[in-house]
Amino acid sequence: MRKKIVIIAGGDGSLGIACVKRFLKSDYKVIVLDRRFKNKNFFLRNNVVYFKTSLKSEKNIKSILSKINKKEGRPNLLINCIGIFSSKTILKLDMFEIENILKNNIVYPLILIKNFIKISDPKKITKIINIGSIAGQNGGEFAGDLYSISKAGIINLTKSIAKKFGKRNIICNCIN
């Protein structure tokens, strides 16, 4: 029997690496997408497939998912750990920071999820797990305003995906 395949986007960050370690223990084939490559030796020792890449381009995302599908097989699970934290209030954010947070925390995950759904097998259960934040539920007393807003967006994106694509055997959850 083939191993189940998990893609961990942002898998070289602190939450991502914890997910990688957990799924290696569960005997999954682990594939990491990240712009960094700081845990290279760990990934090589544990046969983690690694794509050092930016997820800022839909063309790039489609290409990577296509390569994974052809080389490793159709993935069963996407863990979406991509995003950036900011503790700034809206009064201290400039336009570049506003766009950067929204793109990294909502737009790029959305594009990744959209294209992951397109390659999923509608006959089999496919899972998507987004990493949200309590700040997205409650507003950001300690987290920044825009970070909280963007994580609220991920929470609601998760609900929308679950409702719209559940009929296609896609289970979508968010961990806050």
CSV table of N, CA and C in Angstrom, one decimal:
chain,number,residue,atom,x,y,z
A,1,MET,N,0.8,-1.2,0.0
A,1,MET,CA,0.0,0.0,0.0
A,1,MET,C,0.9,1.2,0.0
A,2,ARG,N,0.5,2.2,-0.8
A,2,ARG,CA,1.3,3.5,-0.9
A,2,ARG,C,1.0,4.3,0.4
A,3,LYS,N,2.1,5.0,0.8
A,3,LYS,CA,2.0,5.9,1.9
A,3,LYS,C,1.1,7.1,1.5
A,4,LYS,N,0.4,7.6,2.5
A,4,LYS,CA,-0.4,8.9,2.3
A,4,LYS,C,0.6,10.0,2.1
A,5,ILE,N,0.2,11.0,1.4
A,5,ILE,CA,1.1,12.1,1.1
A,5,ILE,C,0.6,13.4,1.7
A,6,VAL,N,1.4,14.1,2.4
A,6,VAL,CA,1.0,15.4,3.0
A,6,VAL,C,2.0,16.5,2.4
A,7,ILE,N,1.4,17.6,2.0
A,7,ILE,CA,2.1,18.8,1.7
A,7,ILE,C,2.0,19.7,2.8
A,8,ILE,N,3.2,20.2,3.3
A,8,ILE,CA,3.2,21.2,4.4
A,8,ILE,C,3.8,22.5,3.8
A,9,ALA,N,2.9,23.4,3.6
A,9,ALA,CA,3.3,24.7,3.1
A,9,ALA,C,3.8,25.6,4.2
A,10,GLY,N,5.0,26.1,4.1
A,10,GLY,CA,5.6,26.8,5.3
A,10,GLY,C,6.2,25.8,6.2
A,11,GLY,N,6.6,24.7,5.7
A,11,GLY,CA,7.1,23.6,6.5
A,11,GLY,C,8.5,23.7,7.1
A,12,ASP,N,9.1,24.8,6.8
A,12,ASP,CA,10.5,25.1,7.4
A,12,ASP,C,10.4,26.2,8.5
A,13,GLY,N,9.2,26.6,8.8
A,13,GLY,CA,9.0,27.6,9.9
A,13,GLY,C,8.8,26.8,11.2
A,14,SER,N,8.6,27.5,12.3
A,14,SER,CA,8.5,26.8,13.6
A,14,SER,C,7.3,25.9,13.7
A,15,LEU,N,6.1,26.4,13.3
A,15,LEU,CA,4.9,25.5,13.3
A,15,LEU,C,5.0,24.4,12.3
A,16,GLY,N,5.6,24.8,11.1
A,16,GLY,CA,5.7,23.8,10.0
A,16,GLY,C,6.6,22.7,10.3
A,17,ILE,N,7.7,22.9,11.0
A,17,ILE,CA,8.7,21.9,11.3
A,17,ILE,C,8.1,20.9,12.3
A,18,ALA,N,7.3,21.5,13.2
A,18,ALA,CA,6.6,20.6,14.2
A,18,ALA,C,5.6,19.7,13.5
A,19,CYS,N,4.9,20.2,12.5
A,19,CYS,CA,4.0,19.4,11.6
A,19,CYS,C,4.8,18.3,10.9
A,20,VAL,N,5.9,18.7,10.3
A,20,VAL,CA,6.8,17.7,9.6
A,20,VAL,C,7.1,16.6,10.5
A,21,LYS,N,7.6,16.9,11.7
A,21,LYS,CA,8.0,15.8,12.6
A,21,LYS,C,6.8,14.9,13.0
A,22,ARG,N,5.7,15.5,13.2
A,22,ARG,CA,4.5,14.7,13.6
A,22,ARG,C,4.1,13.8,12.4
A,23,PHE,N,4.1,14.3,11.2
A,23,PHE,CA,3.7,13.4,10.1
A,23,PHE,C,4.7,12.4,9.7
A,24,LEU,N,6.0,12.6,10.0
A,24,LEU,CA,7.0,11.6,9.8
A,24,LEU,C,6.7,10.4,10.7
A,25,LYS,N,6.3,10.7,11.9
A,25,LYS,CA,6.0,9.7,12.9
A,25,LYS,C,4.7,8.9,12.5
A,26,SER,N,3.9,9.5,11.7
A,26,SER,CA,2.6,8.8,11.3
A,26,SER,C,2.8,8.1,9.9
A,27,ASP,N,4.1,8.0,9.5
A,27,ASP,CA,4.4,7.3,8.3
A,27,ASP,C,3.8,7.9,7.0
A,28,TYR,N,3.8,9.2,7.0
A,28,TYR,CA,3.3,9.9,5.7
A,28,TYR,C,4.6,10.1,4.9
A,29,LYS,N,4.4,10.3,3.6
A,29,LYS,CA,5.4,10.8,2.7
A,29,LYS,C,5.2,12.3,2.9
A,30,VAL,N,6.2,13.0,3.3
A,30,VAL,CA,6.1,14.5,3.7
A,30,VAL,C,6.8,15.3,2.6
A,31,ILE,N,6.1,16.3,2.1
A,31,ILE,CA,6.6,17.2,1.1
A,31,ILE,C,6.4,18.6,1.7
A,32,VAL,N,7.6,19.4,1.7
A,32,VAL,CA,7.6,20.7,2.3
A,32,VAL,C,7.7,21.7,1.1
A,33,LEU,N,6.9,22.8,1.2
A,33,LEU,CA,7.0,23.9,0.4
A,33,LEU,C,7.4,25.1,1.3
A,34,ASP,N,8.5,25.8,1.0
A,34,ASP,CA,8.9,26.9,1.8
A,34,ASP,C,10.0,27.7,1.0
A,35,ARG,N,10.1,29.0,1.4
A,35,ARG,CA,11.1,29.9,0.7
A,35,ARG,C,12.4,29.7,1.4
A,36,ARG,N,12.4,29.2,2.6
A,36,ARG,CA,13.7,28.9,3.3
A,36,ARG,C,14.1,27.5,3.1
A,37,PHE,N,15.3,27.2,3.6
A,37,PHE,CA,15.8,25.8,3.6
A,37,PHE,C,16.8,25.7,4.8
A,38,LYS,N,16.4,26.1,6.0
A,38,LYS,CA,17.2,26.1,7.1
A,38,LYS,C,17.3,24.8,7.8
A,39,ASN,N,16.4,23.9,7.6
A,39,ASN,CA,16.4,22.5,8.2
A,39,ASN,C,16.8,21.5,7.1
A,40,LYS,N,17.7,21.9,6.2
A,40,LYS,CA,18.1,21.0,5.1
A,40,LYS,C,18.6,19.6,5.6
A,41,ASN,N,19.5,19.6,6.5
A,41,ASN,CA,20.0,18.3,7.0
A,41,ASN,C,18.9,17.4,7.6
A,42,PHE,N,18.1,18.0,8.3
A,42,PHE,CA,16.9,17.2,8.9
A,42,PHE,C,16.1,16.6,7.8
A,43,PHE,N,15.7,17.4,6.8
A,43,PHE,CA,14.9,17.0,5.7
A,43,PHE,C,15.6,15.9,4.9
A,44,LEU,N,16.9,16.0,4.6
A,44,LEU,CA,17.6,15.0,3.9
A,44,LEU,C,17.7,13.7,4.7
A,45,ARG,N,18.0,13.8,6.0
A,45,ARG,CA,18.0,12.5,6.8
A,45,ARG,C,16.7,11.8,6.9
A,46,ASN,N,15.6,12.5,6.8
A,46,ASN,CA,14.3,11.9,6.9
A,46,ASN,C,13.5,11.7,5.6
A,47,ASN,N,14.2,11.8,4.5
A,47,ASN,CA,13.6,11.7,3.2
A,47,ASN,C,12.4,12.6,3.0
A,48,VAL,N,12.5,13.8,3.4
A,48,VAL,CA,11.4,14.8,3.2
A,48,VAL,C,11.7,15.4,1.8
A,49,VAL,N,10.7,15.4,1.0
A,49,VAL,CA,10.8,16.0,-0.3
A,49,VAL,C,10.6,17.5,-0.1
A,50,TYR,N,11.5,18.3,-0.6
A,50,TYR,CA,11.6,19.7,-0.3
A,50,TYR,C,11.6,20.6,-1.6
A,51,PHE,N,10.7,21.5,-1.6
A,51,PHE,CA,10.7,22.5,-2.7
A,51,PHE,C,11.0,23.9,-2.1
A,52,LYS,N,12.2,24.4,-2.4
A,52,LYS,CA,12.5,25.7,-1.9
A,52,LYS,C,11.9,26.7,-3.0
A,53,THR,N,10.8,27.3,-2.6
A,53,THR,CA,10.0,28.1,-3.5
A,53,THR,C,9.3,29.2,-2.9
A,54,SER,N,8.9,30.1,-3.7
A,54,SER,CA,8.0,31.2,-3.3
A,54,SER,C,6.6,30.8,-3.7
A,55,LEU,N,5.6,31.0,-2.9
A,55,LEU,CA,4.2,30.7,-3.2
A,55,LEU,C,3.5,32.0,-3.7
A,56,LYS,N,4.2,33.0,-4.2
A,56,LYS,CA,3.7,34.3,-4.6
A,56,LYS,C,3.1,34.3,-6.0
A,57,SER,N,3.3,33.2,-6.7
A,57,SER,CA,2.8,33.1,-8.1
A,57,SER,C,1.9,31.9,-8.3
A,58,GLU,N,0.8,32.2,-8.9
A,58,GLU,CA,-0.1,31.0,-9.1
A,58,GLU,C,0.5,30.1,-10.1
A,59,LYS,N,1.2,30.6,-11.1
A,59,LYS,CA,1.9,29.8,-12.1
A,59,LYS,C,2.9,28.8,-11.4
A,60,ASN,N,3.6,29.4,-10.5
A,60,ASN,CA,4.6,28.6,-9.7
A,60,ASN,C,3.9,27.5,-8.9
A,61,ILE,N,2.8,27.9,-8.2
A,61,ILE,CA,2.0,26.9,-7.4
A,61,ILE,C,1.5,25.8,-8.3
A,62,LYS,N,1.0,26.1,-9.4
A,62,LYS,CA,0.5,25.1,-10.3
A,62,LYS,C,1.6,24.1,-10.8
A,63,SER,N,2.7,24.7,-11.1
A,63,SER,CA,3.9,23.9,-11.5
A,63,SER,C,4.3,22.9,-10.5
A,64,ILE,N,4.4,23.4,-9.2
A,64,ILE,CA,4.9,22.6,-8.1
A,64,ILE,C,3.9,21.5,-7.9
A,65,LEU,N,2.6,21.8,-7.8
A,65,LEU,CA,1.6,20.8,-7.6
A,65,LEU,C,1.6,19.7,-8.7
A,66,SER,N,1.8,20.2,-9.9
A,66,SER,CA,1.9,19.2,-11.0
A,66,SER,C,3.1,18.3,-10.9
A,67,LYS,N,4.2,18.8,-10.5
A,67,LYS,CA,5.4,18.0,-10.3
A,67,LYS,C,5.2,17.0,-9.2
A,68,ILE,N,4.6,17.4,-8.1
A,68,ILE,CA,4.3,16.5,-7.0
A,68,ILE,C,3.4,15.4,-7.4
A,69,ASN,N,2.3,15.8,-8.1
A,69,ASN,CA,1.3,14.8,-8.6
A,69,ASN,C,2.0,13.7,-9.5
A,70,LYS,N,2.9,14.2,-10.4
A,70,LYS,CA,3.5,13.3,-11.3
A,70,LYS,C,4.6,12.4,-10.6
A,71,LYS,N,5.4,13.0,-9.8
A,71,LYS,CA,6.6,12.4,-9.2
A,71,LYS,C,6.2,11.5,-7.9
A,72,GLU,N,5.4,12.1,-7.1
A,72,GLU,CA,5.1,11.5,-5.8
A,72,GLU,C,3.7,10.8,-5.7
A,73,GLY,N,2.8,11.3,-6.5
A,73,GLY,CA,1.4,10.8,-6.5
A,73,GLY,C,0.5,11.9,-6.0
A,74,ARG,N,-0.8,11.6,-6.0
A,74,ARG,CA,-1.7,12.6,-5.6
A,74,ARG,C,-1.7,12.8,-4.1
A,75,PRO,N,-1.5,14.0,-3.6
A,75,PRO,CA,-1.5,14.2,-2.1
A,75,PRO,C,-2.9,14.1,-1.5
A,76,ASN,N,-2.9,13.6,-0.3
A,76,ASN,CA,-4.1,13.4,0.5
A,76,ASN,C,-4.4,14.6,1.4
A,77,LEU,N,-3.4,15.4,1.7
A,77,LEU,CA,-3.5,16.3,2.8
A,77,LEU,C,-2.7,17.6,2.5
A,78,LEU,N,-3.2,18.7,2.8
A,78,LEU,CA,-2.5,20.0,2.7
A,78,LEU,C,-2.5,20.6,4.1
A,79,ILE,N,-1.4,20.9,4.7
A,79,ILE,CA,-1.3,21.7,5.9
A,79,ILE,C,-0.7,23.0,5.5
A,80,ASN,N,-1.5,24.1,5.8
A,80,ASN,CA,-1.2,25.4,5.3
A,80,ASN,C,-0.7,26.2,6.5
A,81,CYS,N,0.6,26.3,6.6
A,81,CYS,CA,1.3,27.0,7.7
A,81,CYS,C,1.9,28.3,7.2
A,82,ILE,N,1.6,28.7,6.0
A,82,ILE,CA,2.2,30.0,5.5
A,82,ILE,C,1.6,31.2,6.1
A,83,GLY,N,2.4,32.2,6.4
A,83,GLY,CA,1.9,33.4,7.0
A,83,GLY,C,3.0,34.1,7.7
A,84,ILE,N,2.7,35.4,8.0
A,84,ILE,CA,3.7,36.2,8.8
A,84,ILE,C,3.0,36.8,10.0
A,85,PHE,N,3.7,37.0,11.1
A,85,PHE,CA,3.1,37.6,12.3
A,85,PHE,C,3.6,39.1,12.3
A,86,SER,N,2.7,39.9,12.8
A,86,SER,CA,3.0,41.3,13.1
A,86,SER,C,2.2,41.7,14.3
A,87,SER,N,2.9,42.5,15.2
A,87,SER,CA,2.2,42.9,16.4
A,87,SER,C,1.8,44.4,16.3
A,88,LYS,N,2.0,45.0,15.2
A,88,LYS,CA,1.8,46.4,15.0
A,88,LYS,C,0.3,46.7,15.0
A,89,THR,N,-0.1,47.9,15.5
A,89,THR,CA,-1.4,48.4,15.3
A,89,THR,C,-1.6,49.0,13.9
A,90,ILE,N,-2.8,49.2,13.5
A,90,ILE,CA,-3.0,49.8,12.2
A,90,ILE,C,-2.4,51.2,12.0
A,91,LEU,N,-2.2,51.9,13.1
A,91,LEU,CA,-1.6,53.2,13.1
A,91,LEU,C,-0.1,53.2,12.7
A,92,LYS,N,0.5,52.1,12.9
A,92,LYS,CA,1.9,52.0,12.7
A,92,LYS,C,2.3,51.2,11.4
A,93,LEU,N,1.3,50.7,10.7
A,93,LEU,CA,1.6,50.0,9.5
A,93,LEU,C,1.6,50.9,8.2
A,94,ASP,N,2.7,50.7,7.4
A,94,ASP,CA,2.7,51.4,6.2
A,94,ASP,C,2.0,50.5,5.1
A,95,MET,N,1.9,51.1,3.9
A,95,MET,CA,1.2,50.4,2.8
A,95,MET,C,1.9,49.1,2.4
A,96,PHE,N,3.2,49.1,2.4
A,96,PHE,CA,3.9,47.9,2.1
A,96,PHE,C,3.6,46.8,3.1
A,97,GLU,N,3.7,47.1,4.4
A,97,GLU,CA,3.4,46.1,5.4
A,97,GLU,C,2.0,45.6,5.3
A,98,ILE,N,1.0,46.5,5.1
A,98,ILE,CA,-0.4,46.1,5.0
A,98,ILE,C,-0.5,45.0,3.8
A,99,GLU,N,0.0,45.4,2.7
A,99,GLU,CA,-0.1,44.5,1.5
A,99,GLU,C,0.6,43.2,1.8
A,100,ASN,N,1.8,43.2,2.4
A,100,ASN,CA,2.6,42.0,2.6
A,100,ASN,C,1.9,41.1,3.6
A,101,ILE,N,1.3,41.6,4.7
A,101,ILE,CA,0.6,40.7,5.6
A,101,ILE,C,-0.6,40.1,4.9
A,102,LEU,N,-1.4,40.9,4.2
A,102,LEU,CA,-2.6,40.4,3.6
A,102,LEU,C,-2.3,39.3,2.5
A,103,LYS,N,-1.3,39.6,1.7
A,103,LYS,CA,-0.9,38.6,0.7
A,103,LYS,C,-0.4,37.3,1.3
A,104,ASN,N,0.5,37.4,2.3
A,104,ASN,CA,1.1,36.2,2.9
A,104,ASN,C,0.1,35.5,3.8
A,105,ASN,N,-0.8,36.1,4.4
A,105,ASN,CA,-1.7,35.5,5.3
A,105,ASN,C,-3.1,35.1,4.7
A,106,ILE,N,-3.5,35.7,3.6
A,106,ILE,CA,-4.8,35.3,3.0
A,106,ILE,C,-4.6,35.0,1.5
A,107,VAL,N,-4.0,35.9,0.7
A,107,VAL,CA,-4.0,35.7,-0.7
A,107,VAL,C,-3.2,34.4,-1.2
A,108,TYR,N,-2.0,34.3,-0.7
A,108,TYR,CA,-1.2,33.1,-1.1
A,108,TYR,C,-1.8,31.8,-0.6
A,109,PRO,N,-2.2,31.7,0.7
A,109,PRO,CA,-2.9,30.5,1.1
A,109,PRO,C,-4.1,30.2,0.2
A,110,LEU,N,-4.9,31.2,-0.1
A,110,LEU,CA,-6.1,31.0,-0.9
A,110,LEU,C,-5.7,30.4,-2.3
A,111,ILE,N,-4.7,31.0,-2.9
A,111,ILE,CA,-4.3,30.5,-4.3
A,111,ILE,C,-3.8,29.0,-4.2
A,112,LEU,N,-3.0,28.7,-3.1
A,112,LEU,CA,-2.5,27.4,-2.9
A,112,LEU,C,-3.7,26.4,-2.7
A,113,ILE,N,-4.7,26.8,-1.8
A,113,ILE,CA,-5.8,25.9,-1.6
A,113,ILE,C,-6.6,25.7,-2.9
A,114,LYS,N,-6.9,26.7,-3.6
A,114,LYS,CA,-7.6,26.7,-4.9
A,114,LYS,C,-7.0,25.6,-5.8
A,115,ASN,N,-5.7,25.7,-6.0
A,115,ASN,CA,-5.0,24.8,-6.9
A,115,ASN,C,-4.8,23.4,-6.3
A,116,PHE,N,-4.8,23.3,-5.0
A,116,PHE,CA,-4.7,22.0,-4.4
A,116,PHE,C,-6.1,21.2,-4.6
A,117,ILE,N,-7.2,22.0,-4.4
A,117,ILE,CA,-8.5,21.4,-4.7
A,117,ILE,C,-8.6,20.9,-6.1
A,118,LYS,N,-8.1,21.6,-7.1
A,118,LYS,CA,-8.1,21.2,-8.5
A,118,LYS,C,-7.4,19.9,-8.8
A,119,ILE,N,-6.4,19.6,-8.0
A,119,ILE,CA,-5.7,18.3,-8.3
A,119,ILE,C,-6.2,17.2,-7.4
A,120,SER,N,-7.2,17.5,-6.5
A,120,SER,CA,-7.7,16.4,-5.6
A,120,SER,C,-8.5,15.4,-6.3
A,121,ASP,N,-8.6,14.2,-5.8
A,121,ASP,CA,-9.4,13.2,-6.4
A,121,ASP,C,-10.8,13.2,-5.7
A,122,PRO,N,-11.9,13.6,-6.5
A,122,PRO,CA,-13.2,13.7,-5.9
A,122,PRO,C,-13.8,12.4,-5.4
A,123,LYS,N,-13.1,11.3,-5.7
A,123,LYS,CA,-13.6,10.0,-5.2
A,123,LYS,C,-13.0,9.6,-3.9
A,124,LYS,N,-12.0,10.4,-3.5
A,124,LYS,CA,-11.3,10.0,-2.2
A,124,LYS,C,-11.3,11.3,-1.3
A,125,ILE,N,-11.3,11.0,0.0
A,125,ILE,CA,-11.3,12.1,1.0
A,125,ILE,C,-9.9,12.8,0.9
A,126,THR,N,-10.0,14.1,0.8
A,126,THR,CA,-8.9,15.0,0.8
A,126,THR,C,-9.0,16.0,1.9
A,127,LYS,N,-8.0,16.3,2.6
A,127,LYS,CA,-8.1,17.1,3.8
A,127,LYS,C,-7.2,18.4,3.6
A,128,ILE,N,-7.7,19.5,4.1
A,128,ILE,CA,-6.9,20.7,4.2
A,128,ILE,C,-7.0,21.2,5.6
A,129,ILE,N,-5.9,21.5,6.2
A,129,ILE,CA,-5.8,22.1,7.5
A,129,ILE,C,-5.1,23.4,7.5
A,130,ASN,N,-5.8,24.5,7.8
A,130,ASN,CA,-5.2,25.8,7.9
A,130,ASN,C,-4.8,26.2,9.3
A,131,ILE,N,-3.7,26.9,9.4
A,131,ILE,CA,-3.3,27.4,10.7
A,131,ILE,C,-3.8,28.8,10.9
A,132,GLY,N,-4.7,28.9,11.8
A,132,GLY,CA,-5.3,30.2,12.1
A,132,GLY,C,-4.7,30.8,13.4
A,133,SER,N,-5.5,31.5,14.1
A,133,SER,CA,-5.0,32.1,15.4
A,133,SER,C,-6.2,32.4,16.3
A,134,ILE,N,-6.0,32.3,17.6
A,134,ILE,CA,-7.0,32.8,18.5
A,134,ILE,C,-7.3,34.3,18.2
A,135,ALA,N,-6.2,35.0,17.8
A,135,ALA,CA,-6.4,36.4,17.5
A,135,ALA,C,-7.4,36.7,16.4
A,136,GLY,N,-7.5,35.7,15.5
A,136,GLY,CA,-8.5,35.8,14.4
A,136,GLY,C,-9.9,35.6,14.9
A,137,GLN,N,-10.1,34.9,16.1
A,137,GLN,CA,-11.4,34.7,16.7
A,137,GLN,C,-11.8,35.9,17.6
A,138,ASN,N,-10.8,36.4,18.3
A,138,ASN,CA,-11.1,37.3,19.4
A,138,ASN,C,-10.6,38.8,19.1
A,139,GLY,N,-9.9,39.0,18.0
A,139,GLY,CA,-9.2,40.3,17.8
A,139,GLY,C,-7.9,40.2,18.5
A,140,GLY,N,-7.0,41.2,18.2
A,140,GLY,CA,-5.6,41.1,18.6
A,140,GLY,C,-5.3,42.0,19.8
A,141,GLU,N,-5.4,41.5,21.0
A,141,GLU,CA,-4.9,42.3,22.1
A,141,GLU,C,-3.4,42.3,22.1
A,142,PHE,N,-2.8,41.2,21.8
A,142,PHE,CA,-1.3,41.1,21.8
A,142,PHE,C,-0.8,41.0,20.4
A,143,ALA,N,-1.6,40.4,19.5
A,143,ALA,CA,-1.2,40.3,18.1
A,143,ALA,C,-1.6,41.6,17.5
A,144,GLY,N,-1.0,41.9,16.3
A,144,GLY,CA,-1.4,43.2,15.6
A,144,GLY,C,-2.8,43.1,15.0
A,145,ASP,N,-3.3,44.3,14.7
A,145,ASP,CA,-4.6,44.4,14.2
A,145,ASP,C,-4.7,43.7,12.8
A,146,LEU,N,-3.8,43.9,11.9
A,146,LEU,CA,-3.9,43.3,10.6
A,146,LEU,C,-3.7,41.8,10.6
A,147,TYR,N,-2.8,41.4,11.5
A,147,TYR,CA,-2.6,40.0,11.7
A,147,TYR,C,-3.9,39.3,12.1
A,148,SER,N,-4.6,39.9,13.1
A,148,SER,CA,-5.8,39.4,13.6
A,148,SER,C,-6.9,39.3,12.5
A,149,ILE,N,-7.0,40.4,11.7
A,149,ILE,CA,-7.9,40.5,10.6
A,149,ILE,C,-7.6,39.4,9.6
A,150,SER,N,-6.3,39.2,9.3
A,150,SER,CA,-6.0,38.2,8.2
A,150,SER,C,-6.3,36.8,8.7
A,151,LYS,N,-6.1,36.5,10.0
A,151,LYS,CA,-6.4,35.2,10.5
A,151,LYS,C,-7.9,35.0,10.6
A,152,ALA,N,-8.6,36.0,10.9
A,152,ALA,CA,-10.1,35.9,10.8
A,152,ALA,C,-10.5,35.5,9.4
A,153,GLY,N,-9.8,36.1,8.4
A,153,GLY,CA,-10.0,35.7,7.0
A,153,GLY,C,-9.8,34.3,6.7
A,154,ILE,N,-8.7,33.7,7.3
A,154,ILE,CA,-8.4,32.3,7.1
A,154,ILE,C,-9.4,31.4,7.8
A,155,ILE,N,-9.9,31.8,9.0
A,155,ILE,CA,-11.0,31.1,9.6
A,155,ILE,C,-12.2,31.0,8.7
A,156,ASN,N,-12.6,32.2,8.2
A,156,ASN,CA,-13.8,32.2,7.3
A,156,ASN,C,-13.6,31.5,6.0
A,157,LEU,N,-12.4,31.6,5.4
A,157,LEU,CA,-12.0,30.9,4.2
A,157,LEU,C,-12.2,29.4,4.5
A,158,THR,N,-11.7,28.9,5.6
A,158,THR,CA,-11.9,27.5,6.0
A,158,THR,C,-13.3,27.1,6.0
A,159,LYS,N,-14.2,27.9,6.6
A,159,LYS,CA,-15.6,27.6,6.7
A,159,LYS,C,-16.2,27.5,5.3
A,160,SER,N,-15.8,28.4,4.4
A,160,SER,CA,-16.4,28.5,3.1
A,160,SER,C,-16.0,27.2,2.3
A,161,ILE,N,-14.7,26.9,2.4
A,161,ILE,CA,-14.2,25.7,1.7
A,161,ILE,C,-14.9,24.5,2.1
A,162,ALA,N,-15.0,24.3,3.5
A,162,ALA,CA,-15.7,23.2,4.0
A,162,ALA,C,-17.1,23.0,3.5
A,163,LYS,N,-17.9,24.2,3.5
A,163,LYS,CA,-19.3,24.1,3.0
A,163,LYS,C,-19.4,23.9,1.6
A,164,LYS,N,-18.6,24.5,0.8
A,164,LYS,CA,-18.7,24.4,-0.7
A,164,LYS,C,-18.1,23.2,-1.3
A,165,PHE,N,-17.1,22.6,-0.7
A,165,PHE,CA,-16.4,21.5,-1.3
A,165,PHE,C,-16.5,20.2,-0.5
A,166,GLY,N,-17.3,20.2,0.6
A,166,GLY,CA,-17.6,19.0,1.3
A,166,GLY,C,-18.2,17.9,0.5
A,167,LYS,N,-19.0,18.3,-0.5
A,167,LYS,CA,-19.7,17.4,-1.4
A,167,LYS,C,-18.7,16.7,-2.3
A,168,ARG,N,-17.5,17.3,-2.5
A,168,ARG,CA,-16.4,16.7,-3.3
A,168,ARG,C,-15.4,15.9,-2.4
A,169,ASN,N,-15.8,15.5,-1.2
A,169,ASN,CA,-15.0,14.8,-0.3
A,169,ASN,C,-13.8,15.6,0.2
A,170,ILE,N,-13.9,16.9,0.3
A,170,ILE,CA,-12.9,17.7,0.8
A,170,ILE,C,-13.2,18.2,2.2
A,171,ILE,N,-12.4,17.8,3.2
A,171,ILE,CA,-12.6,18.2,4.6
A,171,ILE,C,-11.6,19.3,4.9
A,172,CYS,N,-12.1,20.5,5.3
A,172,CYS,CA,-11.3,21.6,5.6
A,172,CYS,C,-11.5,22.1,7.0
A,173,ASN,N,-10.4,22.1,7.8
A,173,ASN,CA,-10.4,22.6,9.2
A,173,ASN,C,-9.4,23.6,9.4
A,174,CYS,N,-9.6,24.4,10.5
A,174,CYS,CA,-8.6,25.4,10.9
A,174,CYS,C,-8.2,25.2,12.4
A,175,ILE,N,-7.0,25.2,12.6
A,175,ILE,CA,-6.5,25.1,14.0
A,175,ILE,C,-6.1,26.5,14.5
A,176,ASN,N,-6.7,27.0,15.5
A,176,ASN,CA,-6.4,28.3,16.0
A,176,ASN,C,-5.5,28.2,17.3
